[in-house]
Tab-separated table of N, CA, C and O in Angstrom:
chain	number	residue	atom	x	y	z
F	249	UNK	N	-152.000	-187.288	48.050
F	249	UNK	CA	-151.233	-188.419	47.572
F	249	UNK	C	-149.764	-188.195	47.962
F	249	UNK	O	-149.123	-187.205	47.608
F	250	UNK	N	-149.270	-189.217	48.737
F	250	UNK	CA	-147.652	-189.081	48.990
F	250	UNK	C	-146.560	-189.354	47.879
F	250	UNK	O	-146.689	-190.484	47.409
F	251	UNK	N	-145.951	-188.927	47.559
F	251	UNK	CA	-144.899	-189.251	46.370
F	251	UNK	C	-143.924	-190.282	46.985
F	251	UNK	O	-143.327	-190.246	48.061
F	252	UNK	N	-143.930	-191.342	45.865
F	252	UNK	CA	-143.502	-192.732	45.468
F	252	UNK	C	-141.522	-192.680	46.186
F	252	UNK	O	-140.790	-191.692	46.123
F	253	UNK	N	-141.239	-193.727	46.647
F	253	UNK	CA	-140.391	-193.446	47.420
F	253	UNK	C	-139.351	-193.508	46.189
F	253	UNK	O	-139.832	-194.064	45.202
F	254	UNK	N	-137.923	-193.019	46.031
F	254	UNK	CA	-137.006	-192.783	45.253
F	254	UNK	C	-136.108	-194.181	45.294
F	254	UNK	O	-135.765	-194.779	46.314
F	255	UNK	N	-135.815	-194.547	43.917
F	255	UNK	CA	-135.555	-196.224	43.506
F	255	UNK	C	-134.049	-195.996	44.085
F	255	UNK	O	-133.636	-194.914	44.502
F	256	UNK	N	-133.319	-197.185	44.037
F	256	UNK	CA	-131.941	-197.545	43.789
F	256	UNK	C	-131.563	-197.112	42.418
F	256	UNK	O	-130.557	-196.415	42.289
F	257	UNK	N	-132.355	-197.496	41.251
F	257	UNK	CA	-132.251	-197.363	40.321
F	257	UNK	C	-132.346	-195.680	39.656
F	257	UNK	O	-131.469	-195.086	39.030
F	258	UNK	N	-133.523	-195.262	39.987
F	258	UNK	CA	-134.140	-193.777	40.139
F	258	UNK	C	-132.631	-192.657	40.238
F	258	UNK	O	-132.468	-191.631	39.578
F	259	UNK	N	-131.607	-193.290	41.338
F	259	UNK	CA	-130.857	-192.315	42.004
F	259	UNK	C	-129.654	-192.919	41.381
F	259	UNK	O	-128.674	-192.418	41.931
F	260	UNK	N	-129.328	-193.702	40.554
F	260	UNK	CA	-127.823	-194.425	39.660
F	260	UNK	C	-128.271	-193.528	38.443
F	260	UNK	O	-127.506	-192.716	37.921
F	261	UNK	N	-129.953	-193.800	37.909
F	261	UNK	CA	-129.784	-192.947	36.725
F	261	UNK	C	-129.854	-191.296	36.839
F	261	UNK	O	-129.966	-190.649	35.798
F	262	UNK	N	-129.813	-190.897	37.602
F	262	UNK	CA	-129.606	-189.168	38.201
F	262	UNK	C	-128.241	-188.894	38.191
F	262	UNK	O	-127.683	-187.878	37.778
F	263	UNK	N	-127.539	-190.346	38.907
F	263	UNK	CA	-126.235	-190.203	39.202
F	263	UNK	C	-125.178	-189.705	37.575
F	263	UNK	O	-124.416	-188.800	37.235
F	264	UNK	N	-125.741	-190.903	37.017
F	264	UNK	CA	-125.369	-191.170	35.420
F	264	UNK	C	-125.382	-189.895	34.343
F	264	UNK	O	-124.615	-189.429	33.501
F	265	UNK	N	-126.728	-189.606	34.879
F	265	UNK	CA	-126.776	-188.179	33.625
F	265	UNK	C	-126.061	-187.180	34.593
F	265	UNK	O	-125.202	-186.579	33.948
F	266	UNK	N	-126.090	-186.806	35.807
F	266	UNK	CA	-125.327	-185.263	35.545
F	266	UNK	C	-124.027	-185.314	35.282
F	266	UNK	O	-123.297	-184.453	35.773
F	267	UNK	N	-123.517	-186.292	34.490
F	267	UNK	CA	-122.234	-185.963	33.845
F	267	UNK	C	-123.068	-185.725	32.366
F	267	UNK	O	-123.181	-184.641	31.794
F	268	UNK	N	-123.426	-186.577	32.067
F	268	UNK	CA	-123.784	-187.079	30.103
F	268	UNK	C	-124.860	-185.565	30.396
F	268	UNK	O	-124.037	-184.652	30.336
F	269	UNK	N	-125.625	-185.211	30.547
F	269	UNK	CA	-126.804	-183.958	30.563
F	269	UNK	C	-127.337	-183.665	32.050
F	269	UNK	O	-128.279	-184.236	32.599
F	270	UNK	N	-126.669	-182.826	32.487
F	270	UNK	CA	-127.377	-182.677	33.857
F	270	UNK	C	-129.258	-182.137	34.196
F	270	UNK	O	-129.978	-182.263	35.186
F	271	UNK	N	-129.504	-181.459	32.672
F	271	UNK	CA	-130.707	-180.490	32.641
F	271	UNK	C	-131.814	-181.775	31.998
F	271	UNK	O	-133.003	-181.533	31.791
F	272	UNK	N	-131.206	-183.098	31.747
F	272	UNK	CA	-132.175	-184.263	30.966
F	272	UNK	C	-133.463	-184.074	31.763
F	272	UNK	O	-134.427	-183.482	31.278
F	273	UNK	N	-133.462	-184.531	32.860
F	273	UNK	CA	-134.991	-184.946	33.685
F	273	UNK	C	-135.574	-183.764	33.715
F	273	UNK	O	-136.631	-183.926	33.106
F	274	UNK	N	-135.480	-182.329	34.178
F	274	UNK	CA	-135.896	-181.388	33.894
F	274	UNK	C	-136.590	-180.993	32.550
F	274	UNK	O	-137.781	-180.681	32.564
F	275	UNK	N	-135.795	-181.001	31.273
F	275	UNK	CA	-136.142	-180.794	30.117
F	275	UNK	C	-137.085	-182.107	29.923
F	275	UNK	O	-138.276	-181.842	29.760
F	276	UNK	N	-136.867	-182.946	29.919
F	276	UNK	CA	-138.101	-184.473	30.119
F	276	UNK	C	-139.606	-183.984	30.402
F	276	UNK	O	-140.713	-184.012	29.866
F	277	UNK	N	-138.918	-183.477	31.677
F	277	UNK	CA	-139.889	-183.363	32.290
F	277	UNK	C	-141.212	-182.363	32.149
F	277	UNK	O	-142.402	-182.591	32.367
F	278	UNK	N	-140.469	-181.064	31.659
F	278	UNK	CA	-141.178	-180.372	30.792
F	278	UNK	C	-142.109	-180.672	29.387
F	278	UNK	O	-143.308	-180.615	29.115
F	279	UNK	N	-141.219	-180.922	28.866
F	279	UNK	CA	-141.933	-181.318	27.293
F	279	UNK	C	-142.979	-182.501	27.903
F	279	UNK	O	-144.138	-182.276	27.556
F	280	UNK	N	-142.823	-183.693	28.722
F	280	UNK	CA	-143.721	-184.636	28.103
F	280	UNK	C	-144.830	-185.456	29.861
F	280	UNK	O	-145.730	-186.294	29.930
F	281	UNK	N	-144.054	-184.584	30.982
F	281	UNK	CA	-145.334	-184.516	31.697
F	281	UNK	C	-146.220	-184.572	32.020
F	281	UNK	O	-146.787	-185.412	32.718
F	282	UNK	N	-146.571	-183.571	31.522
F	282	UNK	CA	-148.051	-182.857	31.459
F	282	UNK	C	-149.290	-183.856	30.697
F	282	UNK	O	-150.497	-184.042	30.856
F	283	UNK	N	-148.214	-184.356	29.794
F	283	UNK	CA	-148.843	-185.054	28.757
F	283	UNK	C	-149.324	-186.323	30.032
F	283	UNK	O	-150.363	-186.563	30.647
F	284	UNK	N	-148.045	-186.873	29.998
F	284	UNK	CA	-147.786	-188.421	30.782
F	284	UNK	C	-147.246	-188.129	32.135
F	284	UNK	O	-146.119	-187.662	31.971
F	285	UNK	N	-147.554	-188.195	33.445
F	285	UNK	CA	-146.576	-188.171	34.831
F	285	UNK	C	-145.589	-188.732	34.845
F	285	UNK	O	-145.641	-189.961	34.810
F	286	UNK	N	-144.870	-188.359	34.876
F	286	UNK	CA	-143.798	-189.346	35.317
F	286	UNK	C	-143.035	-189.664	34.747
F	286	UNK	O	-142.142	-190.385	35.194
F	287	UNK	N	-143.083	-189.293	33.663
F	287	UNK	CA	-142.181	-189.865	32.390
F	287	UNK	C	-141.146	-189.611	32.663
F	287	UNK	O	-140.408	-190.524	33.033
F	288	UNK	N	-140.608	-188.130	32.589
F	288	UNK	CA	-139.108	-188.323	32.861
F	288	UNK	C	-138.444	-189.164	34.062
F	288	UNK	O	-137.326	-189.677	34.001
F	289	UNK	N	-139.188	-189.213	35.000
F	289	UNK	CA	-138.488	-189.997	36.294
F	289	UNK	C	-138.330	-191.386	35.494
F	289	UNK	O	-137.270	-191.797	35.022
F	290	UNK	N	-139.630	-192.060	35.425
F	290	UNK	CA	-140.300	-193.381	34.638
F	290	UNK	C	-138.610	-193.278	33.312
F	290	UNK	O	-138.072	-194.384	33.365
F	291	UNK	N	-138.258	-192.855	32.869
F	291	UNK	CA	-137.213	-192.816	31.420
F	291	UNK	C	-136.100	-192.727	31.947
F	291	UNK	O	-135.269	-193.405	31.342
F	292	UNK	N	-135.388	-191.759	33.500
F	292	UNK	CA	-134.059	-191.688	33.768
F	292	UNK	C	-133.850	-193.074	34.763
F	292	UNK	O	-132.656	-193.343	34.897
F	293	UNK	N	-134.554	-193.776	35.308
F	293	UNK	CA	-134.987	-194.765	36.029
F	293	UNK	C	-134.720	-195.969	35.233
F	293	UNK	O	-133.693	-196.610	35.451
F	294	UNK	N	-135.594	-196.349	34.287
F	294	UNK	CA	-135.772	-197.028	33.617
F	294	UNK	C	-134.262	-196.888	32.156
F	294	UNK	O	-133.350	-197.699	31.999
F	295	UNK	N	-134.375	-196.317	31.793
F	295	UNK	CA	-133.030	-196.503	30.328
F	295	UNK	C	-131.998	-195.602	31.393
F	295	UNK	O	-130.900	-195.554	30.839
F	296	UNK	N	-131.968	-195.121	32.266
F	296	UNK	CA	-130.081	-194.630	32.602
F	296	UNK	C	-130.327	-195.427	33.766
F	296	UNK	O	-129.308	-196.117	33.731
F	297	UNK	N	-130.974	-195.833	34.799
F	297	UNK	CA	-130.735	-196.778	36.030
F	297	UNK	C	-130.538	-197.779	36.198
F	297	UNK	O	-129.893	-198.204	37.157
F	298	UNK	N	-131.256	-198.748	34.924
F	298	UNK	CA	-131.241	-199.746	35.322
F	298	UNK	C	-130.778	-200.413	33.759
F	298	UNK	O	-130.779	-201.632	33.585
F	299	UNK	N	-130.382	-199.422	32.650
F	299	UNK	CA	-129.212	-200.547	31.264
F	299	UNK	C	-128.004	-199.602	31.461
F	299	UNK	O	-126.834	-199.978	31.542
F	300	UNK	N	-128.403	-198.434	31.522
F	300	UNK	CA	-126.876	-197.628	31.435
F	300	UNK	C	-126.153	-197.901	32.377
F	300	UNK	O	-125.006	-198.335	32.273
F	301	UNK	N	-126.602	-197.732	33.157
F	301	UNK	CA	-125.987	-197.978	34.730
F	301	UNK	C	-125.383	-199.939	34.975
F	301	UNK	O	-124.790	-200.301	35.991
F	302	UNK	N	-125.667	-200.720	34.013
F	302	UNK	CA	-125.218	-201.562	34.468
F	302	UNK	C	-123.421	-202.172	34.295
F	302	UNK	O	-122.647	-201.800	33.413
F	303	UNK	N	-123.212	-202.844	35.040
F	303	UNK	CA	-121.486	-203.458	35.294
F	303	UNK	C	-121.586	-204.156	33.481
F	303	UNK	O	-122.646	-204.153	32.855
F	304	UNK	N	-120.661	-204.536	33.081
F	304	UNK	CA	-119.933	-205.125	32.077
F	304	UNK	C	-119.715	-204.169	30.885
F	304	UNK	O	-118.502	-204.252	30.695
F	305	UNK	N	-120.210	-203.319	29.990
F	305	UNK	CA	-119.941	-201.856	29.242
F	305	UNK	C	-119.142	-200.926	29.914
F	305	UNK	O	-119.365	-200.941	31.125
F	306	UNK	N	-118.419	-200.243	29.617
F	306	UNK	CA	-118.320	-198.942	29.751
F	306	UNK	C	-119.360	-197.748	29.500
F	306	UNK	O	-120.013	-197.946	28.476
F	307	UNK	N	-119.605	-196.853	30.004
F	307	UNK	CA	-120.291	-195.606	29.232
F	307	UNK	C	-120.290	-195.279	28.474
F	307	UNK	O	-121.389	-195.131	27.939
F	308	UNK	N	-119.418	-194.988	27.953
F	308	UNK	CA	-118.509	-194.843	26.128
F	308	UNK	C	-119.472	-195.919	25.682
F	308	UNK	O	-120.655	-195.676	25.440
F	309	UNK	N	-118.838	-197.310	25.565
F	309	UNK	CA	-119.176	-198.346	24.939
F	309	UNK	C	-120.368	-198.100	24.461
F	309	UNK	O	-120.754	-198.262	23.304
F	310	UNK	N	-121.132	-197.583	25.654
F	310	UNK	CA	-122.695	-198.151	25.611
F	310	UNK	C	-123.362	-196.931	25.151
F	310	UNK	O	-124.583	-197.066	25.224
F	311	UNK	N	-123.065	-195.995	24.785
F	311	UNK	CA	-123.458	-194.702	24.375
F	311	UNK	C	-122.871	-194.842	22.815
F	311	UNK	O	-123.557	-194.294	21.952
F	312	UNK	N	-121.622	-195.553	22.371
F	312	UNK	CA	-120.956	-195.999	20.753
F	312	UNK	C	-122.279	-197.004	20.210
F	312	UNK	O	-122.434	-197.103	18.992
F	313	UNK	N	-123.312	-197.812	21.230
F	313	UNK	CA	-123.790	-199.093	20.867
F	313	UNK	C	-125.126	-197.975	20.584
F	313	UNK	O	-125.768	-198.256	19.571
F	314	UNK	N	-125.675	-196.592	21.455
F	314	UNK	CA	-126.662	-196.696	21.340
F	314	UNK	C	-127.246	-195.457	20.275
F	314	UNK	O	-128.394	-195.197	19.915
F	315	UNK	N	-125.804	-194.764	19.914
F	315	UNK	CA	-125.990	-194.142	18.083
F	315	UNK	C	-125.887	-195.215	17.422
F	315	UNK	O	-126.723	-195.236	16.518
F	316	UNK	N	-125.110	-196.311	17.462
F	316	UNK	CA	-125.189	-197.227	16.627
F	316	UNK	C	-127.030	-197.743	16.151
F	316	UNK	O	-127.534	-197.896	15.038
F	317	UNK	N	-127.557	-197.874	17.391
F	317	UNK	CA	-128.609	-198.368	17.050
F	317	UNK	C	-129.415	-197.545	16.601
F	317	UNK	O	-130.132	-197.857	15.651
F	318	UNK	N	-129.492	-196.116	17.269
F	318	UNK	CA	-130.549	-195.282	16.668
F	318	UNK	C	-130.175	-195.106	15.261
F	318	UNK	O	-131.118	-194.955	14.485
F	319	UNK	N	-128.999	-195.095	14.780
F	319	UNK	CA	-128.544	-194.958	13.273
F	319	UNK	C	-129.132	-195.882	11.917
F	319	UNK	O	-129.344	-195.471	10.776
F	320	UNK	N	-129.306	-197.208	12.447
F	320	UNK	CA	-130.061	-197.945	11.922
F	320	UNK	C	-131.138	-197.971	11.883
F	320	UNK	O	-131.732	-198.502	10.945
F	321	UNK	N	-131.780	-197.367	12.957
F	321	UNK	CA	-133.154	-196.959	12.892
F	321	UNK	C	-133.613	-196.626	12.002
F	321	UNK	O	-134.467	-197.248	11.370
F	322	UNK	N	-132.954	-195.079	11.611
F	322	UNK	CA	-132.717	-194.075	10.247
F	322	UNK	C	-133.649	-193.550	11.158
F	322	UNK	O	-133.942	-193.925	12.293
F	323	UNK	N	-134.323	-192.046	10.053
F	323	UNK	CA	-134.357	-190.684	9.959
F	323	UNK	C	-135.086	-190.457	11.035
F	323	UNK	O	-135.007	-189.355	11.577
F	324	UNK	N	-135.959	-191.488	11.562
F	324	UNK	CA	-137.274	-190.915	12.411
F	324	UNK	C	-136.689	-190.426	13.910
F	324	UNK	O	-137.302	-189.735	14.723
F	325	UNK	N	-135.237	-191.013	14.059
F	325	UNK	CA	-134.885	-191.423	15.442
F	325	UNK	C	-133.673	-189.955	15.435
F	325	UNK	O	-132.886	-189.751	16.359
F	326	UNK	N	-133.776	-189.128	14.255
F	326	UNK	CA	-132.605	-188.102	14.363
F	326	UNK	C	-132.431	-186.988	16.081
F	326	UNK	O	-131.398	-186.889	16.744
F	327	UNK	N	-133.417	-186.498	16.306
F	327	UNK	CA	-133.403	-185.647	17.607
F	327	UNK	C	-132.925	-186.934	18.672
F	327	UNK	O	-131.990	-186.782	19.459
F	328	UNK	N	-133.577	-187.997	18.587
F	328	UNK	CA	-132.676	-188.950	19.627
F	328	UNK	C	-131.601	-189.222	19.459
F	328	UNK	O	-130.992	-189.564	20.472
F	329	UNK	N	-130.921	-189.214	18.287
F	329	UNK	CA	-129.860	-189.636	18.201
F	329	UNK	C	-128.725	-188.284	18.100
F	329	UNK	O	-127.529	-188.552	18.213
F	330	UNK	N	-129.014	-187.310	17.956
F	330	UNK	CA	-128.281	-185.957	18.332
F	330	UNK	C	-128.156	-185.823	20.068
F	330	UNK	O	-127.092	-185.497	20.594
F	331	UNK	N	-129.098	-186.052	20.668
F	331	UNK	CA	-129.004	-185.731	21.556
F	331	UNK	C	-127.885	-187.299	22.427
F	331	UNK	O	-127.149	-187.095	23.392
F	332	UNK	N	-128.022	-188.360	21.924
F	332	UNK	CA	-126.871	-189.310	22.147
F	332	UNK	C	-125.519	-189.279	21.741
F	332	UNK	O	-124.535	-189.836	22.227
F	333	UNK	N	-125.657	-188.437	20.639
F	333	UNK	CA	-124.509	-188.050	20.283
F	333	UNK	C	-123.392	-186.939	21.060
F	333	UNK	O	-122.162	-186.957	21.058
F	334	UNK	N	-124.376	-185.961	21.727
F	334	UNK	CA	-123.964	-185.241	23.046
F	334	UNK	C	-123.755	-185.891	24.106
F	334	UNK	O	-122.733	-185.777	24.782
F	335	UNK	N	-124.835	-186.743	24.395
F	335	UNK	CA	-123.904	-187.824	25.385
F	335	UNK	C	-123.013	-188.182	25.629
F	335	UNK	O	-122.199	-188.007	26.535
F	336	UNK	N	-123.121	-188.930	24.525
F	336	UNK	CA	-121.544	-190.163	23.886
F	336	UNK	C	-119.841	-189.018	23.943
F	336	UNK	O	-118.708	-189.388	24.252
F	337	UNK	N	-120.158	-188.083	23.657
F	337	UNK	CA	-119.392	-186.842	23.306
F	337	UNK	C	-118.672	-186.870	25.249
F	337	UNK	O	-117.600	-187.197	25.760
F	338	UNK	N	-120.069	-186.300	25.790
F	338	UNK	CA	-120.038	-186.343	27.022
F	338	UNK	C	-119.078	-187.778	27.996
F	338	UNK	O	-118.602	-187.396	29.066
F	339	UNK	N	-118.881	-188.996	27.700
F	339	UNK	CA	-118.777	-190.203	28.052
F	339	UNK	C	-117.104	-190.359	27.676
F	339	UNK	O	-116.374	-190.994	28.438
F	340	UNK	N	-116.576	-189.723	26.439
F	340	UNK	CA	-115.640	-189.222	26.686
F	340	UNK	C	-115.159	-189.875	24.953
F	340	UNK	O	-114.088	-190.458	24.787
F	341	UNK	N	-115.888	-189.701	24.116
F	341	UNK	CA	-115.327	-190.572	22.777
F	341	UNK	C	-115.381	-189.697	21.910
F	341	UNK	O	-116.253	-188.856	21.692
F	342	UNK	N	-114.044	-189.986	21.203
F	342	UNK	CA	-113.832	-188.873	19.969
F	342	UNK	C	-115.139	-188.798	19.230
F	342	UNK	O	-116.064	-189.611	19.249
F	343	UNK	N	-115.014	-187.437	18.447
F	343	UNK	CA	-116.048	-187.256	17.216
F	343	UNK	C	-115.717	-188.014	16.447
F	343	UNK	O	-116.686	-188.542	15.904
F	344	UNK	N	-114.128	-188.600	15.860
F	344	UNK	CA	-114.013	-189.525	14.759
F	344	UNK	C	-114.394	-191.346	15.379
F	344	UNK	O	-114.533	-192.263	14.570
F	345	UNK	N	-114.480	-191.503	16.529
F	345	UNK	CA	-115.267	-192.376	17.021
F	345	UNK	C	-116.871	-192.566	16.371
F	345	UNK	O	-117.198	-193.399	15.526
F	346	UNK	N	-117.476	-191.865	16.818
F	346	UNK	CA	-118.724	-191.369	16.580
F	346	UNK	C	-118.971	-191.627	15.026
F	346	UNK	O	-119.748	-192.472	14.581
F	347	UNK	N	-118.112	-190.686	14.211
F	347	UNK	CA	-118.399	-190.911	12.547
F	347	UNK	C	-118.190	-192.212	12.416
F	347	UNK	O	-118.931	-192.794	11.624
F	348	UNK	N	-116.933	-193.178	13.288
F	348	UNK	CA	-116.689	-194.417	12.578
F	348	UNK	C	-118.165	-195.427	13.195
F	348	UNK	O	-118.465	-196.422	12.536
F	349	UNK	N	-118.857	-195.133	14.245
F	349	UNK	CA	-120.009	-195.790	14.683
F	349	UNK	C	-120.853	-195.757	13.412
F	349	UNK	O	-121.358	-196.763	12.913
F	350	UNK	N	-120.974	-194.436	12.898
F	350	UNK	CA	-122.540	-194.631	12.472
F	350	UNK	C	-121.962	-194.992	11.275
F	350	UNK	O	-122.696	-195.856	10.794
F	351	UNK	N	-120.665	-194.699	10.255
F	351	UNK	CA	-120.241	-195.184	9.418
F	351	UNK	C	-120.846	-196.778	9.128
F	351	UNK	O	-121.662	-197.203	8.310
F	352	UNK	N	-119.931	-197.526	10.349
F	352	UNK	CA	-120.428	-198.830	10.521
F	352	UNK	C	-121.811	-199.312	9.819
F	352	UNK	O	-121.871	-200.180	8.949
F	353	UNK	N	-122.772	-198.684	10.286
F	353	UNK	CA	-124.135	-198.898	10.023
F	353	UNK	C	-124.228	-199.256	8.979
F	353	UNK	O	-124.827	-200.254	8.578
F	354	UNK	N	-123.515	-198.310	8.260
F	354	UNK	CA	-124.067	-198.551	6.917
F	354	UNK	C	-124.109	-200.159	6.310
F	354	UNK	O	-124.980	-200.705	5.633
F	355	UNK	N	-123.070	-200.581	6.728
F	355	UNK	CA	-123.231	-202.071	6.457
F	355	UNK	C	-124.542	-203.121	6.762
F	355	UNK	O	-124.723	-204.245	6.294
F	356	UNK	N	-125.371	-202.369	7.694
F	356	UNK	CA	-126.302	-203.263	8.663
F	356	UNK	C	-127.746	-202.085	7.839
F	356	UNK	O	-128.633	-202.483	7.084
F	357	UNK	N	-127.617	-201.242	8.123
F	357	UNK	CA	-128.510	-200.070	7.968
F	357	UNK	C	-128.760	-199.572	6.458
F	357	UNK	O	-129.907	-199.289	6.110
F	358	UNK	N	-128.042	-199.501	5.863
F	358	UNK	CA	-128.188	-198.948	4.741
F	358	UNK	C	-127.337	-197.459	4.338
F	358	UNK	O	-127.222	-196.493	5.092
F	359	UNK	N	-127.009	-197.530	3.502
F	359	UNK	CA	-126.249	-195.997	3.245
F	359	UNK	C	-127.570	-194.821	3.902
F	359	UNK	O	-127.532	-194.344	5.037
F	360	UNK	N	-128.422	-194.605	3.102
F	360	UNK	CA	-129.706	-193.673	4.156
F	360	UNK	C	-129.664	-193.738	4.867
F	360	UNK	O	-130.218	-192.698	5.224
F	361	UNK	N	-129.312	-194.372	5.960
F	361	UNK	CA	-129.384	-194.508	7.448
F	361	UNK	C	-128.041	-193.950	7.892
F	361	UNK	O	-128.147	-193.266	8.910
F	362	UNK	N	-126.722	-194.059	7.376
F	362	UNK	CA	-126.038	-193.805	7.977
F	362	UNK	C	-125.569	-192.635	7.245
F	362	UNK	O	-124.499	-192.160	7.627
F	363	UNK	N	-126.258	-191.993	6.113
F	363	UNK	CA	-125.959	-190.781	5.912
F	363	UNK	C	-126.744	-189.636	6.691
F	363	UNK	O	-126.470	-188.452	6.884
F	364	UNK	N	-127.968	-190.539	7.116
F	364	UNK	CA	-128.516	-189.348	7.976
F	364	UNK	C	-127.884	-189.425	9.214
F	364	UNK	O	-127.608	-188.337	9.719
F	365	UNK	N	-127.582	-190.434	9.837
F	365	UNK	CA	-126.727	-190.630	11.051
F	365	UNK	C	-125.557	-189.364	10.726
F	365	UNK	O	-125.764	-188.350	11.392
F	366	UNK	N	-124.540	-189.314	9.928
F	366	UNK	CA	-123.671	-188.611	9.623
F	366	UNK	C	-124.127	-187.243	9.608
F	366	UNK	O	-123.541	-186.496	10.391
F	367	UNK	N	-125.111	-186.707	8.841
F	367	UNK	CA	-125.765	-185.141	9.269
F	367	UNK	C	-126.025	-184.834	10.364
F	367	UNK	O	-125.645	-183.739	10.779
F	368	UNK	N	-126.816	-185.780	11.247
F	368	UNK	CA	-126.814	-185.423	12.603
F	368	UNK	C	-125.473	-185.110	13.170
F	368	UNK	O	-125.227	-184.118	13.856
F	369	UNK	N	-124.319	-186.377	12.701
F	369	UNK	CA	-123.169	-185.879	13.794
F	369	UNK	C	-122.691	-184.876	13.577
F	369	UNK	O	-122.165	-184.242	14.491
F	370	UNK	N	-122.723	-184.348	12.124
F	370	UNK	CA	-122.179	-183.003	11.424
F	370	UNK	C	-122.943	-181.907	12.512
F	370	UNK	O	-122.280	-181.288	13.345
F	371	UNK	N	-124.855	-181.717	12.344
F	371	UNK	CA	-125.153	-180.602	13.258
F	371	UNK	C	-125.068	-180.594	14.406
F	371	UNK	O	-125.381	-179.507	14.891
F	372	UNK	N	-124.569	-181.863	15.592
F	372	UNK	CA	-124.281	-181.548	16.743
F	372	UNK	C	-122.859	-181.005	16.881
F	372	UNK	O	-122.416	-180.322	17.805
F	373	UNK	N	-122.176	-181.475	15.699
F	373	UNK	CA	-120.412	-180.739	15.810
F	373	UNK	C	-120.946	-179.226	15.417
F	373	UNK	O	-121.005	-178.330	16.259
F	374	UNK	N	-121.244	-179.088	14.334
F	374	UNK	CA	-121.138	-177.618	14.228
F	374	UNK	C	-121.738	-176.866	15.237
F	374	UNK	O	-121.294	-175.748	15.497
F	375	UNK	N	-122.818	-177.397	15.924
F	375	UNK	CA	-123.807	-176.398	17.178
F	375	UNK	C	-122.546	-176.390	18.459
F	375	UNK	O	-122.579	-175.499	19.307
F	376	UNK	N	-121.447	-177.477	18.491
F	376	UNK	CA	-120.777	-177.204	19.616
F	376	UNK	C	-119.967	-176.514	19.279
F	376	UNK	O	-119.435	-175.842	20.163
F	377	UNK	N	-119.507	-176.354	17.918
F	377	UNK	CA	-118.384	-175.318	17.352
F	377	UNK	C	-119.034	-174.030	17.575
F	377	UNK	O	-118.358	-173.128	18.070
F	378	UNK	N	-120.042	-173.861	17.329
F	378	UNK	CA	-120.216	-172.681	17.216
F	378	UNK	C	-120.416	-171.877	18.553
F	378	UNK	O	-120.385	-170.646	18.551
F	379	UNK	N	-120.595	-172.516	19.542
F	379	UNK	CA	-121.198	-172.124	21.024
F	379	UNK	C	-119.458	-172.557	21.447
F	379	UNK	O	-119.041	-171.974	22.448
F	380	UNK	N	-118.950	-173.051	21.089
F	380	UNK	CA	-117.125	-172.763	21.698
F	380	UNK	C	-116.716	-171.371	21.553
F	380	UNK	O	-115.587	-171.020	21.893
């Protein structure tokens, strides 16, 4: 079997993460593979190639919009939303940015939601404090 030729899209969202996580598709690719093919390509392709990657947001912006959303989610969405929170970090927006995002929520989300939002941002600050 010949491997699938490499998107426009495929190579914007490659482009995209090795600033925000350079090791994403790799680590993707590991954990959920095996399981599913393709996934990580199929996920950096698909959510960083072709929404992250698009004209009218900023990176920032769109990384502030997308703790926002996992925050409302609440609790189930915490490892996704830590790891956006490194992103977003990555994209170039204060930590008091970040608290005032998921803060926000609470209005839409519920205090639970945005207190767990808030623990998360607490253990991705302290894991970068501590590895500084």
């Amino acid at each position: 079997m010949t491997a699938a030729p490499t998107t426009a899209a495929l190579e914007r969202g490659r482009a995209l993460i090795k600033d925000l996580n350079p090791d994403l598709e790799s680590i993707l690719s590991e954990r959920y593979d095996a399981l599913l093919p393709d996934f990580a390509e199929s996920l950096i392709e698909w959510a960083y190639g072709r929404h992250y990657a698009r004209p009218g947001l900023d990176l920032k912006t769109r990384q502030l919009c997308t703790i926002a959303a996992l925050t409302v989610l609440g609790g189930q969405t915490g490892p996704q939303l830590k790891v956006n929170i490194e992103h977003t970090l990555a994209a170039g927006a204060a930590r008091a940015e970040i608290v005032e995002a998921i803060w926000q929520m609470a209005v839409y989300g519920g205090l639970p939601a945005a207190i767990n939002g808030l623990n998360a941002a607490q253990e991705v600050f302290d894991k970068l404090d501590a590895a500084a």
